[in-house]
Structure formats: C-alpha cells, structure tokens
Amino acid sequence: MATWRDLAMPRSKEVWRELRGLRTAVGGPVQHDMDRRNVFVSSLEQAQQFTEAAVGAGAATRPVQIFYALSQFGRAIAASSGLLGKGEWRLTGHGIQTRNIDASQGLARVAVTPTAKGSFPGVARALGVQSMEAQRSVSLGELWPLIPEAQKVPLPDSSGLPALHFSPGGLVYRGDDRWCRLSLSPVPQDVKVRSQVDPLSVDVFLSRYPSMSGWSHAPDAPDSIQWRLQDSGANELMVFLPSGLDVHARDADGRKEALERATFYRGPSDSYVFPEIGDMGGPVHPLLAWWAILFGLSILARYEPESWAGIIDIDDSSAANAVEHLLEEAIVVIPHLALRAINDVSVC
C-alpha cells in the first residue's frame, strides 16, 4: 500500500532524466577537469546500464547488477566532489570485504568488514561523512534496519538499531529555556516495554544516535516518557532538543533548527536520524548502509550460488521476501540517493 511518503517521491523516470542532464550541467570540479569529467560521464552511463540490467533480472543475479550500479555511482560522486583533491577522487578497490559468507545460520549473520582504503571509505570522504570503522565486522542483520524501505519487510533475526523518522514540531518554552519538540519512529517495541520499568533504557537507546545528544524528556517532567501509537502500529517517541533561538522565534524557526540534527534521506521532507555503528562517533550515512548490504548480497550471489538460491527460495526461505523487497526498492532508491549526493557534493 502506497504511503504519503511514497507519493511525495519523484518517479524513477524523473530521477534518471535529472541524472542524464547532469552529464553536461553538473557543477564543481567536473566543470574544469577533463579527467574528472570523463570518469563522471562514463560512470553514470555504466550505472544506468547496470540498473537497467537489474530491472530485467531475477533475484538470482539482481544484487550483482545493482551493487555494481552503486559502485559506479560512487565513482561519479567522488569525481564530482569538491571535498576530494588530486589523486583522491579516483576510486580503486571495493574498500569492504566479507569475513563470513556462510549463510547456513541465517542471512542476518553474514558479515561484511570495511577497510581503511578503497571505494567504500573514499565515497564517505567524498560525502564529507564518517565511514564505518575499518576492520570492524558488521552483520547484515545489524545493517538491515538502517534502510527505511527495508523496515516494511524486516529480515528475520535482524538485531540492529533502526533509522528513525524525524518529525519536528514547534517550540516549547519553560522559563528562560526553549526546546524544540520532535517525534521519532519506529522505536522498537522492546525499548518501549523496558521503559515502563526502567525509564533510563530510553536514554541508553538514544545514546547510540549521535545527532540526538542533549535531548530531554518533557522539560517540565524529566522522568516522564511520552509515547504515541501510530495508525501503522509503530511506536512514536516524543523528545525535546535544547534550542538556541531567541524569545521571538516562531515554531517554523524551531522546526528548521531541529532539522539541522537530522539526515535528509530522499528529500528535505524525508528526514531521519541514524545510529552509529560501533565506535564511529557519528551517524552512519544511509548510502554507506546500502553499499554494505548490497556488497554482502552480491558476494553471496556471485560466490555462493547454491546458498543464494536457497536464500531467495520464496517457498522455503523465511528471508526470501525481505530480500526480494530490498532489491526491488534498491532499483528505485539507489539512483535517487546518488542524484542527491552528486548535487550536494558538486557545490562544495
């Protein structure tokens, strides 16, 4: 069933029209560096052809095509980034490995491991964000909830912290203090259950979301926890962020200030907060979460075809529906994320 969020997103045709237009209209270093321009243009062409191949492929090979589409988008992002200088923007190697592709204990346990060099950390630098920790393995079960679209069809045995939709409200005044009101969802059910006997469990949960530092429960009732059950059944948590605005600020100013804490996922009205993984010290970027998951799935499809065939067997595998859903969404989401990334970094 389509949601209001789905209806607000541009059609794939519109996204690709903008991407094709960037080949002659992108700003930044590509405009005056012919080497960068050649890589940028050829990478976008390959990304489009890989994506078109993924559209026509079944689940048996789709993760390979869509991962290589993302890899080529990564090269285009790096070439167009004003944050990368000479010698930095040419990406080589994956920058991520697999240490466990044994899916016999469940797909959620399959792990990938970022490295210190290569395309994965290179794209992070091009975006101006932190990469995941080098040499720290992270499981697909930990990564899966980071994808907003994947939350609709969760992977069995997923155990990671989810991306939380960030909905800013207005300002709240308490004496000389001002607070921005906002809500986060979907908060896992176990967090809500624990909070009923241990309110500090919410503090522990939100401490893994770096952009929420300084948050508070209701300013005039610091021990209270305000929950709301959405029509979808998701748990929504009300929190408050300290505001630096003056006494004449409007609610719209408070919403704008609050949104500075959020990550814009697929548009300025599509805001989320993402957790850190391990000891990153900052939130994981959604493009990197997609990259890590699709890399792991592509490795399974390429090098463990028998195991992969079992994973995508819709009649026998509990993971098949989640995998099919994620791969279908990837065909639409990855080009859109790449478009936004190129537009962002090419003006740096």
mmCIF file of C-alpha atoms in Angstrom:
data_model
loop_
_atom_site.group_PDB
_atom_site.id
_atom_site.type_symbol
_atom_site.label_atom_id
_atom_site.label_comp_id
_atom_site.label_asym_id
_atom_site.label_seq_id
_atom_site.Cartn_x
_atom_site.Cartn_y
_atom_site.Cartn_z
ATOM 1 C CA MET A 1 0.000 0.000 0.000
ATOM 2 C CA ALA A 2 1.416 3.394 -1.021
ATOM 3 C CA THR A 3 2.016 5.918 1.757
ATOM 4 C CA TRP A 4 2.067 9.732 1.639
ATOM 5 C CA ARG A 5 5.855 9.438 1.687
ATOM 6 C CA ASP A 6 5.789 7.184 -1.364
ATOM 7 C CA LEU A 7 3.576 9.638 -3.222
ATOM 8 C CA ALA A 8 5.950 12.523 -2.422
ATOM 9 C CA MET A 9 8.922 10.807 -4.090
ATOM 10 C CA PRO A 10 9.843 11.568 -7.712
ATOM 11 C CA ARG A 11 9.253 8.878 -10.303
ATOM 12 C CA SER A 12 12.267 6.878 -11.455
ATOM 13 C CA LYS A 13 11.908 8.407 -14.912
ATOM 14 C CA GLU A 14 12.272 11.894 -13.430
ATOM 15 C CA VAL A 15 15.330 10.880 -11.403
ATOM 16 C CA TRP A 16 17.056 9.430 -14.446
ATOM 17 C CA ARG A 17 16.204 12.488 -16.539
ATOM 18 C CA GLU A 18 17.972 14.664 -13.937
ATOM 19 C CA LEU A 19 20.933 12.290 -13.765
ATOM 20 C CA ARG A 20 21.329 12.347 -17.534
ATOM 21 C CA GLY A 21 21.112 16.114 -17.500
ATOM 22 C CA LEU A 22 23.985 16.301 -15.031
ATOM 23 C CA ARG A 23 26.384 14.933 -17.624
ATOM 24 C CA THR A 24 26.611 18.413 -19.150
ATOM 25 C CA ALA A 25 25.295 20.550 -16.288
ATOM 26 C CA VAL A 26 26.978 19.342 -13.091
ATOM 27 C CA GLY A 27 28.916 21.967 -11.150
ATOM 28 C CA GLY A 28 32.111 21.687 -9.162
ATOM 29 C CA PRO A 29 35.441 20.162 -10.229
ATOM 30 C CA VAL A 30 33.975 18.265 -13.186
ATOM 31 C CA GLN A 31 33.446 21.566 -14.997
ATOM 32 C CA HIS A 32 37.152 22.372 -15.315
ATOM 33 C CA ASP A 33 38.889 18.984 -15.009
ATOM 34 C CA MET A 34 38.583 16.834 -18.137
ATOM 35 C CA ASP A 35 39.817 13.685 -16.397
ATOM 36 C CA ARG A 36 37.153 14.030 -13.740
ATOM 37 C CA ARG A 37 34.544 14.767 -16.372
ATOM 38 C CA ASN A 38 35.400 11.644 -18.358
ATOM 39 C CA VAL A 39 35.142 9.451 -15.263
ATOM 40 C CA PHE A 40 31.937 11.169 -14.164
ATOM 41 C CA VAL A 41 30.189 10.715 -17.505
ATOM 42 C CA SER A 42 31.309 7.134 -18.117
ATOM 43 C CA SER A 43 30.457 6.104 -14.550
ATOM 44 C CA LEU A 44 26.925 7.474 -14.852
ATOM 45 C CA GLU A 45 26.466 5.639 -18.145
ATOM 46 C CA GLN A 46 27.589 2.340 -16.617
ATOM 47 C CA ALA A 47 25.460 2.936 -13.532
ATOM 48 C CA GLN A 48 22.411 3.369 -15.733
ATOM 49 C CA GLN A 49 23.146 0.261 -17.780
ATOM 50 C CA PHE A 50 23.751 -1.834 -14.644
ATOM 51 C CA THR A 51 20.470 -0.556 -13.174
ATOM 52 C CA GLU A 52 18.565 -1.362 -16.358
ATOM 53 C CA ALA A 53 20.092 -4.850 -16.284
ATOM 54 C CA ALA A 54 18.929 -5.229 -12.668
ATOM 55 C CA VAL A 55 15.376 -4.262 -13.638
ATOM 56 C CA GLY A 56 15.249 -7.134 -16.098
ATOM 57 C CA ALA A 57 16.990 -9.651 -13.834
ATOM 58 C CA GLY A 58 15.594 -12.005 -11.243
ATOM 59 C CA ALA A 59 16.721 -12.227 -7.648
ATOM 60 C CA ALA A 60 19.391 -14.783 -8.603
ATOM 61 C CA THR A 61 21.608 -12.095 -10.154
ATOM 62 C CA ARG A 62 19.961 -8.772 -9.296
ATOM 63 C CA PRO A 63 22.212 -7.980 -6.295
ATOM 64 C CA VAL A 64 25.267 -8.165 -8.544
ATOM 65 C CA GLN A 65 23.921 -5.670 -11.072
ATOM 66 C CA ILE A 66 22.527 -3.220 -8.556
ATOM 67 C CA PHE A 67 25.703 -3.303 -6.443
ATOM 68 C CA TYR A 68 27.828 -2.520 -9.483
ATOM 69 C CA ALA A 69 25.416 0.280 -10.374
ATOM 70 C CA LEU A 70 26.000 1.708 -6.890
ATOM 71 C CA SER A 71 29.762 1.228 -7.260
ATOM 72 C CA GLN A 72 29.725 3.270 -10.480
ATOM 73 C CA PHE A 73 27.559 5.915 -8.851
ATOM 74 C CA GLY A 74 30.237 6.051 -6.150
ATOM 75 C CA ARG A 75 32.862 6.879 -8.771
ATOM 76 C CA ALA A 76 30.657 9.630 -10.150
ATOM 77 C CA ILE A 77 30.130 11.043 -6.647
ATOM 78 C CA ALA A 78 33.881 11.025 -5.970
ATOM 79 C CA ALA A 79 34.722 12.632 -9.318
ATOM 80 C CA SER A 80 32.223 15.445 -8.713
ATOM 81 C CA SER A 81 33.095 16.063 -5.065
ATOM 82 C CA GLY A 82 34.765 19.311 -4.164
ATOM 83 C CA LEU A 83 35.982 17.615 -0.968
ATOM 84 C CA LEU A 84 38.427 15.338 -2.799
ATOM 85 C CA GLY A 85 41.611 16.686 -4.311
ATOM 86 C CA LYS A 86 44.032 15.396 -6.894
ATOM 87 C CA GLY A 87 44.675 11.691 -6.539
ATOM 88 C CA GLU A 88 41.846 11.231 -4.022
ATOM 89 C CA TRP A 89 38.863 11.168 -6.326
ATOM 90 C CA ARG A 90 39.916 8.110 -8.370
ATOM 91 C CA LEU A 91 38.439 5.163 -6.505
ATOM 92 C CA THR A 92 40.110 1.754 -6.612
ATOM 93 C CA GLY A 93 39.128 -1.458 -4.884
ATOM 94 C CA HIS A 94 35.913 -2.146 -3.010
ATOM 95 C CA GLY A 95 37.079 -0.853 0.375
ATOM 96 C CA ILE A 96 34.946 -3.529 2.025
ATOM 97 C CA GLN A 97 35.345 -7.286 2.449
ATOM 98 C CA THR A 98 33.442 -10.327 3.607
ATOM 99 C CA ARG A 99 34.642 -12.396 6.529
ATOM 100 C CA ASN A 100 31.630 -14.622 6.882
ATOM 101 C CA ILE A 101 29.552 -15.609 3.866
ATOM 102 C CA ASP A 102 28.271 -18.785 5.489
ATOM 103 C CA ALA A 103 24.528 -18.234 5.422
ATOM 104 C CA SER A 104 23.702 -21.631 6.908
ATOM 105 C CA GLN A 105 22.896 -19.945 10.260
ATOM 106 C CA GLY A 106 20.762 -17.275 8.611
ATOM 107 C CA LEU A 107 21.351 -14.373 6.274
ATOM 108 C CA ALA A 108 21.328 -11.924 9.197
ATOM 109 C CA ARG A 109 24.613 -13.399 10.438
ATOM 110 C CA VAL A 110 26.518 -12.849 7.206
ATOM 111 C CA ALA A 111 29.077 -10.120 7.905
ATOM 112 C CA VAL A 112 30.973 -7.504 5.926
ATOM 113 C CA THR A 113 34.102 -5.651 7.020
ATOM 114 C CA PRO A 114 35.058 -2.135 5.846
ATOM 115 C CA THR A 115 38.729 -1.440 5.183
ATOM 116 C CA ALA A 116 40.786 1.721 5.599
ATOM 117 C CA LYS A 117 41.334 2.221 1.860
ATOM 118 C CA GLY A 118 39.257 1.762 -1.259
ATOM 119 C CA SER A 119 35.943 2.899 -2.683
ATOM 120 C CA PHE A 120 33.830 2.496 0.458
ATOM 121 C CA PRO A 121 35.799 4.940 2.674
ATOM 122 C CA GLY A 122 36.549 7.034 -0.426
ATOM 123 C CA VAL A 123 32.854 7.680 -1.024
ATOM 124 C CA ALA A 124 32.460 8.554 2.666
ATOM 125 C CA ARG A 125 35.183 11.205 2.289
ATOM 126 C CA ALA A 126 33.543 12.474 -0.906
ATOM 127 C CA LEU A 127 30.285 12.900 1.018
ATOM 128 C CA GLY A 128 32.026 14.553 3.955
ATOM 129 C CA VAL A 129 30.819 11.900 6.416
ATOM 130 C CA GLN A 130 32.416 9.275 8.604
ATOM 131 C CA SER A 131 32.997 5.831 7.184
ATOM 132 C CA MET A 132 32.256 2.744 9.230
ATOM 133 C CA GLU A 133 35.119 1.527 11.367
ATOM 134 C CA ALA A 134 37.843 -0.218 9.383
ATOM 135 C CA GLN A 135 38.292 -3.886 10.265
ATOM 136 C CA ARG A 136 35.133 -3.973 12.401
ATOM 137 C CA SER A 137 32.793 -6.618 11.046
ATOM 138 C CA VAL A 138 29.120 -5.725 10.871
ATOM 139 C CA SER A 139 26.363 -8.210 10.135
ATOM 140 C CA LEU A 140 23.609 -7.805 7.580
ATOM 141 C CA GLY A 141 21.174 -8.164 10.467
ATOM 142 C CA GLU A 142 22.715 -5.079 12.052
ATOM 143 C CA LEU A 143 22.606 -3.135 8.782
ATOM 144 C CA TRP A 144 19.142 -4.057 7.519
ATOM 145 C CA PRO A 145 17.082 -1.812 9.871
ATOM 146 C CA LEU A 146 19.148 1.186 8.739
ATOM 147 C CA ILE A 147 17.289 1.163 5.420
ATOM 148 C CA PRO A 148 13.929 2.937 5.858
ATOM 149 C CA GLU A 149 12.309 0.998 2.994
ATOM 150 C CA ALA A 150 13.533 -2.340 4.393
ATOM 151 C CA GLN A 151 11.681 -1.757 7.659
ATOM 152 C CA LYS A 152 8.413 -2.610 5.907
ATOM 153 C CA VAL A 153 9.591 -6.191 5.348
ATOM 154 C CA PRO A 154 12.189 -6.928 8.048
ATOM 155 C CA LEU A 155 14.879 -9.546 7.681
ATOM 156 C CA PRO A 156 14.373 -12.406 10.151
ATOM 157 C CA ASP A 157 16.721 -12.205 13.141
ATOM 158 C CA SER A 158 17.709 -8.595 12.427
ATOM 159 C CA SER A 159 19.166 -7.078 15.564
ATOM 160 C CA GLY A 160 20.397 -3.618 14.646
ATOM 161 C CA LEU A 161 19.213 -0.175 15.624
ATOM 162 C CA PRO A 162 16.749 1.293 13.116
ATOM 163 C CA ALA A 163 16.816 4.532 11.209
ATOM 164 C CA LEU A 164 14.199 6.681 12.952
ATOM 165 C CA HIS A 165 11.894 9.003 11.072
ATOM 166 C CA PHE A 166 12.357 12.512 12.433
ATOM 167 C CA SER A 167 9.244 14.699 12.636
ATOM 168 C CA PRO A 168 9.901 18.204 14.031
ATOM 169 C CA GLY A 169 7.240 20.123 15.908
ATOM 170 C CA GLY A 170 7.223 23.599 17.333
ATOM 171 C CA LEU A 171 8.942 25.330 20.225
ATOM 172 C CA VAL A 172 8.298 24.770 23.917
ATOM 173 C CA TYR A 173 9.083 27.494 26.471
ATOM 174 C CA ARG A 174 9.956 26.661 30.081
ATOM 175 C CA GLY A 175 11.041 29.798 31.908
ATOM 176 C CA ASP A 176 14.142 31.111 30.161
ATOM 177 C CA ASP A 177 14.713 27.814 28.350
ATOM 178 C CA ARG A 178 13.487 26.945 24.878
ATOM 179 C CA TRP A 179 13.147 23.463 23.458
ATOM 180 C CA CYS A 180 12.395 22.049 20.013
ATOM 181 C CA ARG A 181 9.720 19.369 20.165
ATOM 182 C CA LEU A 182 10.015 16.381 17.810
ATOM 183 C CA SER A 183 8.975 12.759 17.454
ATOM 184 C CA LEU A 184 10.922 9.670 16.425
ATOM 185 C CA SER A 185 9.565 6.437 14.964
ATOM 186 C CA PRO A 186 9.506 3.486 14.708
ATOM 187 C CA VAL A 187 11.070 2.839 18.114
ATOM 188 C CA PRO A 188 11.456 -0.921 18.705
ATOM 189 C CA GLN A 189 8.806 -2.498 20.887
ATOM 190 C CA ASP A 190 11.358 -3.909 23.320
ATOM 191 C CA VAL A 191 12.590 -0.367 24.065
ATOM 192 C CA LYS A 192 9.062 0.740 24.913
ATOM 193 C CA VAL A 193 8.455 -2.332 27.090
ATOM 194 C CA ARG A 194 11.701 -1.858 29.025
ATOM 195 C CA SER A 195 10.990 1.840 29.521
ATOM 196 C CA GLN A 196 7.872 1.006 31.525
ATOM 197 C CA VAL A 197 10.037 -0.462 34.294
ATOM 198 C CA ASP A 198 13.303 1.347 33.583
ATOM 199 C CA PRO A 199 12.932 4.853 32.114
ATOM 200 C CA LEU A 200 16.715 5.081 31.701
ATOM 201 C CA SER A 201 16.536 2.405 28.990
ATOM 202 C CA VAL A 202 15.330 5.116 26.595
ATOM 203 C CA ASP A 203 18.430 7.151 27.435
ATOM 204 C CA VAL A 204 20.621 4.146 26.650
ATOM 205 C CA PHE A 205 18.784 3.591 23.374
ATOM 206 C CA LEU A 206 19.067 7.202 22.178
ATOM 207 C CA SER A 207 22.714 7.451 23.243
ATOM 208 C CA ARG A 208 23.523 5.431 20.095
ATOM 209 C CA TYR A 209 22.097 8.238 17.928
ATOM 210 C CA PRO A 210 24.828 10.926 17.947
ATOM 211 C CA SER A 211 22.672 13.696 16.493
ATOM 212 C CA MET A 212 20.297 13.387 19.466
ATOM 213 C CA SER A 213 22.900 14.474 22.004
ATOM 214 C CA GLY A 214 21.485 16.843 24.607
ATOM 215 C CA TRP A 215 17.916 15.586 24.155
ATOM 216 C CA SER A 216 15.451 15.550 27.040
ATOM 217 C CA HIS A 217 12.160 14.043 28.067
ATOM 218 C CA ALA A 218 9.392 16.594 28.618
ATOM 219 C CA PRO A 219 11.276 19.613 30.076
ATOM 220 C CA ASP A 220 8.773 20.087 32.909
ATOM 221 C CA ALA A 221 8.565 16.350 33.639
ATOM 222 C CA PRO A 222 12.065 14.921 33.065
ATOM 223 C CA ASP A 223 11.120 11.470 34.346
ATOM 224 C CA SER A 224 8.146 11.082 32.023
ATOM 225 C CA ILE A 225 8.222 9.311 28.668
ATOM 226 C CA GLN A 226 5.694 10.329 26.055
ATOM 227 C CA TRP A 227 4.654 7.577 23.651
ATOM 228 C CA ARG A 228 2.140 7.545 20.843
ATOM 229 C CA LEU A 229 0.948 4.549 18.845
ATOM 230 C CA GLN A 230 0.738 5.423 15.164
ATOM 231 C CA ASP A 231 -2.045 4.129 12.921
ATOM 232 C CA SER A 232 0.519 1.807 11.351
ATOM 233 C CA GLY A 233 1.216 0.254 14.756
ATOM 234 C CA ALA A 234 4.669 1.871 15.051
ATOM 235 C CA ASN A 235 5.832 3.302 18.375
ATOM 236 C CA GLU A 236 6.435 7.056 18.262
ATOM 237 C CA LEU A 237 8.570 8.702 20.943
ATOM 238 C CA MET A 238 8.318 12.392 21.779
ATOM 239 C CA VAL A 239 11.624 14.059 22.706
ATOM 240 C CA PHE A 240 12.885 17.615 23.119
ATOM 241 C CA LEU A 241 16.106 19.227 21.922
ATOM 242 C CA PRO A 242 17.627 22.351 23.512
ATOM 243 C CA SER A 243 17.150 25.438 21.353
ATOM 244 C CA GLY A 244 19.470 28.392 20.873
ATOM 245 C CA LEU A 245 16.750 30.578 19.394
ATOM 246 C CA ASP A 246 15.708 33.863 20.986
ATOM 247 C CA VAL A 247 12.383 34.586 22.645
ATOM 248 C CA HIS A 248 10.887 35.984 19.451
ATOM 249 C CA ALA A 249 11.420 32.758 17.481
ATOM 250 C CA ARG A 250 8.496 31.124 15.716
ATOM 251 C CA ASP A 251 7.507 27.469 15.564
ATOM 252 C CA ALA A 252 8.793 27.377 11.978
ATOM 253 C CA ASP A 253 12.204 28.542 13.226
ATOM 254 C CA GLY A 254 12.185 25.754 15.791
ATOM 255 C CA ARG A 255 11.389 23.138 13.175
ATOM 256 C CA LYS A 256 14.201 24.409 10.978
ATOM 257 C CA GLU A 257 16.648 24.371 13.881
ATOM 258 C CA ALA A 258 15.629 20.835 14.850
ATOM 259 C CA LEU A 259 16.070 19.581 11.295
ATOM 260 C CA GLU A 260 19.734 20.550 11.460
ATOM 261 C CA ARG A 261 20.118 17.414 13.600
ATOM 262 C CA ALA A 262 18.535 15.140 11.003
ATOM 263 C CA THR A 263 19.803 13.421 7.873
ATOM 264 C CA PHE A 264 17.791 14.214 4.760
ATOM 265 C CA TYR A 265 17.345 10.827 3.155
ATOM 266 C CA ARG A 266 15.475 11.223 -0.129
ATOM 267 C CA GLY A 267 14.463 14.853 0.202
ATOM 268 C CA PRO A 268 14.141 17.803 2.595
ATOM 269 C CA SER A 269 10.825 16.462 3.912
ATOM 270 C CA ASP A 270 12.224 12.939 4.332
ATOM 271 C CA SER A 271 14.282 13.335 7.496
ATOM 272 C CA TYR A 272 15.751 10.600 9.703
ATOM 273 C CA VAL A 273 18.251 10.090 12.475
ATOM 274 C CA PHE A 274 20.710 7.240 12.038
ATOM 275 C CA PRO A 275 22.674 5.468 14.759
ATOM 276 C CA GLU A 276 26.391 4.985 14.959
ATOM 277 C CA ILE A 277 27.848 1.530 14.376
ATOM 278 C CA GLY A 278 30.492 0.516 16.883
ATOM 279 C CA ASP A 279 32.604 3.487 17.918
ATOM 280 C CA MET A 280 32.115 5.654 14.829
ATOM 281 C CA GLY A 281 31.319 8.711 16.905
ATOM 282 C CA GLY A 282 28.825 9.878 14.278
ATOM 283 C CA PRO A 283 25.762 8.522 12.499
ATOM 284 C CA VAL A 284 26.160 6.080 9.635
ATOM 285 C CA HIS A 285 25.296 7.598 6.260
ATOM 286 C CA PRO A 286 22.392 5.804 4.532
ATOM 287 C CA LEU A 287 24.270 5.480 1.226
ATOM 288 C CA LEU A 288 27.013 3.582 3.057
ATOM 289 C CA ALA A 289 24.442 1.315 4.715
ATOM 290 C CA TRP A 290 23.021 0.458 1.288
ATOM 291 C CA TRP A 291 26.544 -0.096 -0.040
ATOM 292 C CA ALA A 292 27.474 -2.551 2.725
ATOM 293 C CA ILE A 293 24.268 -4.572 2.403
ATOM 294 C CA LEU A 294 24.343 -4.783 -1.391
ATOM 295 C CA PHE A 295 28.014 -5.737 -1.336
ATOM 296 C CA GLY A 296 27.281 -8.625 1.018
ATOM 297 C CA LEU A 297 24.339 -9.836 -1.072
ATOM 298 C CA SER A 298 26.330 -9.560 -4.310
ATOM 299 C CA ILE A 299 29.174 -11.633 -2.854
ATOM 300 C CA LEU A 300 26.725 -14.355 -1.865
ATOM 301 C CA ALA A 301 25.084 -14.336 -5.291
ATOM 302 C CA ARG A 302 28.447 -14.488 -7.117
ATOM 303 C CA TYR A 303 30.478 -16.873 -4.993
ATOM 304 C CA GLU A 304 27.885 -18.944 -3.120
ATOM 305 C CA PRO A 305 25.236 -19.513 -5.814
ATOM 306 C CA GLU A 306 23.821 -22.665 -4.221
ATOM 307 C CA SER A 307 23.436 -20.969 -0.856
ATOM 308 C CA TRP A 308 21.988 -17.865 -2.529
ATOM 309 C CA ALA A 309 19.445 -19.979 -4.417
ATOM 310 C CA GLY A 310 18.229 -21.296 -1.075
ATOM 311 C CA ILE A 311 18.015 -17.814 0.440
ATOM 312 C CA ILE A 312 15.774 -16.500 -2.355
ATOM 313 C CA ASP A 313 13.530 -19.592 -2.481
ATOM 314 C CA ILE A 314 10.221 -17.927 -1.639
ATOM 315 C CA ASP A 315 8.590 -21.307 -0.890
ATOM 316 C CA ASP A 316 11.186 -22.379 1.658
ATOM 317 C CA SER A 317 13.243 -19.412 2.909
ATOM 318 C CA SER A 318 11.994 -17.023 5.592
ATOM 319 C CA ALA A 319 14.464 -14.418 4.287
ATOM 320 C CA ALA A 320 13.318 -14.511 0.659
ATOM 321 C CA ASN A 321 10.513 -11.976 0.959
ATOM 322 C CA ALA A 322 12.734 -9.433 2.728
ATOM 323 C CA VAL A 323 15.485 -9.897 0.132
ATOM 324 C CA GLU A 324 13.086 -9.535 -2.807
ATOM 325 C CA HIS A 325 11.622 -6.379 -1.278
ATOM 326 C CA LEU A 326 15.004 -4.782 -0.585
ATOM 327 C CA LEU A 327 16.274 -5.483 -4.117
ATOM 328 C CA GLU A 328 13.111 -4.061 -5.684
ATOM 329 C CA GLU A 329 13.449 -0.919 -3.583
ATOM 330 C CA ALA A 330 17.162 -0.622 -4.399
ATOM 331 C CA ILE A 331 16.413 -0.203 -8.106
ATOM 332 C CA VAL A 332 14.387 2.910 -7.291
ATOM 333 C CA VAL A 333 16.210 4.291 -4.239
ATOM 334 C CA ILE A 334 19.879 3.988 -5.271
ATOM 335 C CA PRO A 335 19.650 6.320 -8.313
ATOM 336 C CA HIS A 336 17.712 8.854 -6.231
ATOM 337 C CA LEU A 337 20.302 8.804 -3.426
ATOM 338 C CA ALA A 338 23.086 9.138 -5.999
ATOM 339 C CA LEU A 339 21.389 12.136 -7.610
ATOM 340 C CA ARG A 340 21.042 13.881 -4.271
ATOM 341 C CA ALA A 341 24.651 13.069 -3.342
ATOM 342 C CA ILE A 342 26.058 14.435 -6.604
ATOM 343 C CA ASN A 343 24.033 17.631 -6.286
ATOM 344 C CA ASP A 344 25.248 18.057 -2.702
ATOM 345 C CA VAL A 345 28.978 17.390 -3.190
ATOM 346 C CA SER A 346 29.425 19.172 -6.507
ATOM 347 C CA VAL A 347 28.802 22.549 -4.849
ATOM 348 C CA CYS A 348 31.366 22.011 -2.066
#
